Amino acid sequence: MADPERDTETLAQVRALAPEIVGVLNDLAGELASARRALAEARARLAAAERLADRDPLTGLLNRRGFARELRRAAALAGRHAQPATVLYLDLDGFKAVNDQHGHEAGDAALVHVGRLLEANLRETDAVARLGGDEFAALLALADAEAGRAKAASLERLLAATPLIAQGRRVPLRASFGVRALTAGLSPERALAEADQAMYAAKRARRSGAG
């Protein structure tokens, strides 16, 4: 049987504890919100770190790691959906002379200059990277080998026609290009290697006077 006096006493005790309970719940809510903010900030820092890990610190372009990721994605699309893509591999001709004659600051400026020209003359859907030293690569989305060769020739002319201006002096730049289309069954690593080989063949031909 219910005891009205006891129920009243219990209710009074609960009411007396209510402010304390509310305070505890508010503290927990604040701590939860703070934990969520900390988690969001940690995720943002991690994402930023991952982006930096894929970028060349000098030019801001993709580095070899970042380019390999884009290349794997394009190779998968080429294999599964026959979606064309083409790799361009380029190496600056006579880059050592730029460093020797104009200094390493001019050499770095030349790499940044080339990177900006490539970015400005490729589509947002394309990927461009500095692989290391004076070697760059581009991945042309939805482009077959013919389109890749045409783009390589266009970029080669552009680089030759757009010298670097370093300390008031014109520093001519020229590059050799290699082209390799992605095809079903061709690994991304092999595609990049064959584009590299084609670039060196073009460089040898130019040195021998055939290019």
Short mmCIF file of C-alpha atoms in Angstrom, two decimals:
data_model
loop_
_atom_site.label_atom_id
_atom_site.label_comp_id
_atom_site.label_asym_id
_atom_site.label_seq_id
_atom_site.Cartn_x
_atom_site.Cartn_y
_atom_site.Cartn_z
CA MET A 1 0.00 0.00 0.00
CA ALA A 2 1.31 3.40 -0.95
CA ASP A 3 2.59 5.64 1.78
CA PRO A 4 1.72 9.26 0.86
CA GLU A 5 4.07 10.67 3.47
CA ARG A 6 7.03 8.60 2.18
CA ASP A 7 6.18 9.49 -1.45
CA THR A 8 6.14 13.16 -0.56
CA GLU A 9 9.49 12.84 1.17
CA THR A 10 11.00 11.05 -1.84
CA LEU A 11 9.66 13.70 -4.21
CA ALA A 12 11.14 16.39 -2.05
CA GLN A 13 14.51 14.68 -2.10
CA VAL A 14 14.40 14.38 -5.90
CA ARG A 15 13.49 18.05 -6.21
CA ALA A 16 16.35 18.95 -3.92
CA LEU A 17 18.76 16.99 -6.09
CA ALA A 18 17.35 18.36 -9.38
CA PRO A 19 19.73 21.36 -9.65
CA GLU A 20 22.70 19.09 -9.04
CA ILE A 21 21.46 16.59 -11.63
CA VAL A 22 20.90 19.37 -14.15
CA GLY A 23 24.40 20.67 -13.47
CA VAL A 24 25.93 17.25 -14.05
CA LEU A 25 23.98 16.83 -17.30
CA ASN A 26 25.06 20.26 -18.48
CA ASP A 27 28.69 19.43 -17.68
CA LEU A 28 28.39 16.17 -19.61
CA ALA A 29 26.81 17.97 -22.57
CA GLY A 30 29.64 20.51 -22.56
CA GLU A 31 32.28 17.80 -22.40
CA LEU A 32 30.60 15.92 -25.24
CA ALA A 33 30.50 19.06 -27.40
CA SER A 34 34.15 19.74 -26.60
CA ALA A 35 35.08 16.15 -27.50
CA ARG A 36 33.22 16.47 -30.81
CA ARG A 37 35.06 19.70 -31.63
CA ALA A 38 38.40 18.11 -30.74
CA LEU A 39 37.60 15.12 -32.94
CA ALA A 40 36.62 17.36 -35.86
CA GLU A 41 39.83 19.37 -35.46
CA ALA A 42 41.91 16.20 -35.32
CA ARG A 43 40.26 14.90 -38.48
CA ALA A 44 40.91 18.22 -40.23
CA ARG A 45 44.58 18.15 -39.19
CA LEU A 46 44.90 14.57 -40.39
CA ALA A 47 43.32 15.43 -43.75
CA ALA A 48 45.66 18.42 -44.11
CA ALA A 49 48.66 16.25 -43.26
CA GLU A 50 47.59 13.66 -45.82
CA ARG A 51 47.23 16.37 -48.47
CA LEU A 52 50.70 17.70 -47.66
CA ALA A 53 52.12 14.18 -47.87
CA ASP A 54 50.92 14.05 -51.49
CA ARG A 55 52.39 17.44 -52.45
CA ASP A 56 55.80 18.61 -53.61
CA PRO A 57 56.88 21.34 -51.16
CA LEU A 58 58.65 23.46 -53.79
CA THR A 59 56.05 23.63 -56.57
CA GLY A 60 52.87 22.67 -54.73
CA LEU A 61 52.18 20.06 -57.41
CA LEU A 62 51.46 16.44 -56.64
CA ASN A 63 54.54 14.47 -55.72
CA ARG A 64 55.32 10.94 -56.90
CA ARG A 65 53.11 9.43 -54.17
CA GLY A 66 50.14 11.62 -55.03
CA PHE A 67 50.56 11.06 -58.76
CA ALA A 68 50.74 7.30 -58.27
CA ARG A 69 47.37 7.43 -56.53
CA GLU A 70 45.79 9.33 -59.45
CA LEU A 71 47.44 6.98 -61.91
CA ARG A 72 46.03 3.90 -60.15
CA ARG A 73 42.57 5.41 -60.24
CA ALA A 74 42.82 6.19 -63.96
CA ALA A 75 44.20 2.72 -64.72
CA ALA A 76 41.24 1.15 -62.92
CA LEU A 77 38.80 3.20 -65.00
CA ALA A 78 40.66 2.29 -68.18
CA GLY A 79 40.45 -1.39 -67.30
CA ARG A 80 36.85 -1.55 -66.09
CA HIS A 81 35.13 1.04 -68.26
CA ALA A 82 37.52 1.54 -71.20
CA GLN A 83 37.84 5.18 -70.12
CA PRO A 84 40.90 6.59 -71.92
CA ALA A 85 43.71 8.46 -70.22
CA THR A 86 47.26 9.27 -71.22
CA VAL A 87 50.47 9.83 -69.26
CA LEU A 88 52.94 12.56 -70.21
CA TYR A 89 56.46 12.38 -68.79
CA LEU A 90 58.75 15.37 -69.21
CA ASP A 91 62.28 16.22 -68.26
CA LEU A 92 63.91 19.64 -68.63
CA ASP A 93 66.77 19.71 -71.12
CA GLY A 94 70.04 21.15 -69.85
CA PHE A 95 68.70 21.88 -66.38
CA LYS A 96 72.14 21.45 -64.80
CA ALA A 97 73.35 24.40 -66.87
CA VAL A 98 70.59 26.57 -65.38
CA ASN A 99 71.89 25.81 -61.88
CA ASP A 100 75.54 26.21 -62.91
CA GLN A 101 75.09 29.47 -64.82
CA HIS A 102 72.37 31.20 -62.82
CA GLY A 103 72.52 29.60 -59.36
CA HIS A 104 70.33 27.18 -57.47
CA GLU A 105 67.76 29.84 -56.63
CA ALA A 106 67.20 30.30 -60.36
CA GLY A 107 67.01 26.52 -60.69
CA ASP A 108 64.27 26.35 -58.07
CA ALA A 109 62.49 29.28 -59.73
CA ALA A 110 62.65 27.41 -63.04
CA LEU A 111 60.95 24.36 -61.50
CA VAL A 112 58.20 26.53 -60.01
CA HIS A 113 57.85 28.33 -63.37
CA VAL A 114 57.44 25.06 -65.25
CA GLY A 115 54.95 23.76 -62.70
CA ARG A 116 52.80 26.87 -63.03
CA LEU A 117 52.84 26.72 -66.82
CA LEU A 118 51.75 23.10 -66.75
CA GLU A 119 48.95 23.75 -64.26
CA ALA A 120 47.72 26.77 -66.21
CA ASN A 121 47.57 24.83 -69.48
CA LEU A 122 46.00 21.59 -68.27
CA ARG A 123 42.39 20.98 -67.33
CA GLU A 124 41.08 20.73 -63.79
CA THR A 125 40.32 17.07 -64.51
CA ASP A 126 43.98 16.40 -65.33
CA ALA A 127 46.71 15.76 -62.75
CA VAL A 128 50.19 17.23 -62.84
CA ALA A 129 53.13 16.30 -60.64
CA ARG A 130 56.78 16.95 -60.00
CA LEU A 131 58.23 13.48 -59.64
CA GLY A 132 61.63 14.66 -58.45
CA GLY A 133 64.52 16.76 -59.67
CA ASP A 134 63.53 18.32 -63.00
CA GLU A 135 61.13 15.52 -63.95
CA PHE A 136 57.40 16.19 -64.21
CA ALA A 137 54.41 14.12 -65.26
CA ALA A 138 50.83 14.81 -66.26
CA LEU A 139 47.82 12.54 -66.46
CA LEU A 140 45.36 13.58 -69.14
CA ALA A 141 41.85 12.36 -68.40
CA LEU A 142 39.68 11.16 -71.31
CA ALA A 143 42.58 11.55 -73.74
CA ASP A 144 43.91 8.89 -76.09
CA ALA A 145 47.51 8.62 -77.32
CA GLU A 146 46.92 10.97 -80.26
CA ALA A 147 45.46 13.65 -78.02
CA GLY A 148 48.34 13.09 -75.59
CA ARG A 149 50.96 13.58 -78.31
CA ALA A 150 49.22 16.76 -79.48
CA LYS A 151 49.15 18.12 -75.94
CA ALA A 152 52.80 17.22 -75.37
CA ALA A 153 53.80 19.07 -78.54
CA SER A 154 51.75 22.08 -77.45
CA LEU A 155 53.35 22.15 -74.00
CA GLU A 156 56.82 21.71 -75.50
CA ARG A 157 56.27 24.78 -77.69
CA LEU A 158 54.86 26.72 -74.76
CA LEU A 159 57.85 26.03 -72.52
CA ALA A 160 60.28 26.98 -75.28
CA ALA A 161 58.38 30.23 -75.89
CA THR A 162 58.07 31.18 -72.21
CA PRO A 163 61.54 31.68 -70.71
CA LEU A 164 62.06 32.20 -67.02
CA ILE A 165 63.01 35.73 -66.02
CA ALA A 166 65.55 35.43 -63.21
CA GLN A 167 67.25 38.53 -61.80
CA GLY A 168 66.31 40.44 -64.93
CA ARG A 169 67.80 37.82 -67.24
CA ARG A 170 65.98 35.52 -69.64
CA VAL A 171 66.62 31.85 -68.89
CA PRO A 172 65.44 29.70 -71.82
CA LEU A 173 63.82 26.40 -70.90
CA ARG A 174 63.15 23.36 -73.00
CA ALA A 175 61.80 19.91 -72.21
CA SER A 176 61.62 16.47 -73.73
CA PHE A 177 58.32 14.59 -73.52
CA GLY A 178 57.27 10.96 -73.52
CA VAL A 179 53.69 9.80 -74.03
CA ARG A 180 51.96 6.54 -73.06
CA ALA A 181 48.25 5.84 -73.17
CA LEU A 182 46.68 3.75 -70.42
CA THR A 183 45.17 0.56 -71.78
CA ALA A 184 43.38 -2.39 -70.24
CA GLY A 185 45.86 -4.78 -68.66
CA LEU A 186 48.67 -2.22 -68.49
CA SER A 187 49.71 -1.54 -64.90
CA PRO A 188 50.01 2.11 -63.85
CA GLU A 189 53.65 1.54 -62.90
CA ARG A 190 54.40 0.14 -66.36
CA ALA A 191 52.57 3.00 -68.07
CA LEU A 192 54.68 5.55 -66.21
CA ALA A 193 57.88 3.61 -66.92
CA GLU A 194 57.09 3.43 -70.65
CA ALA A 195 56.32 7.16 -70.76
CA ASP A 196 59.68 7.72 -69.07
CA GLN A 197 61.40 5.53 -71.66
CA ALA A 198 59.70 7.41 -74.48
CA MET A 199 60.88 10.70 -72.97
CA TYR A 200 64.49 9.51 -72.88
CA ALA A 201 64.20 8.31 -76.48
CA ALA A 202 63.02 11.81 -77.47
CA LYS A 203 65.90 13.37 -75.52
CA ARG A 204 68.46 11.10 -77.23
CA ALA A 205 67.00 11.92 -80.62
CA ARG A 206 67.25 15.64 -79.90
CA ARG A 207 70.87 15.33 -78.76
CA SER A 208 71.75 13.41 -81.91
CA GLY A 209 70.19 16.14 -84.02
CA ALA A 210 67.17 14.13 -85.09
CA GLY A 211 64.74 16.06 -82.90
#
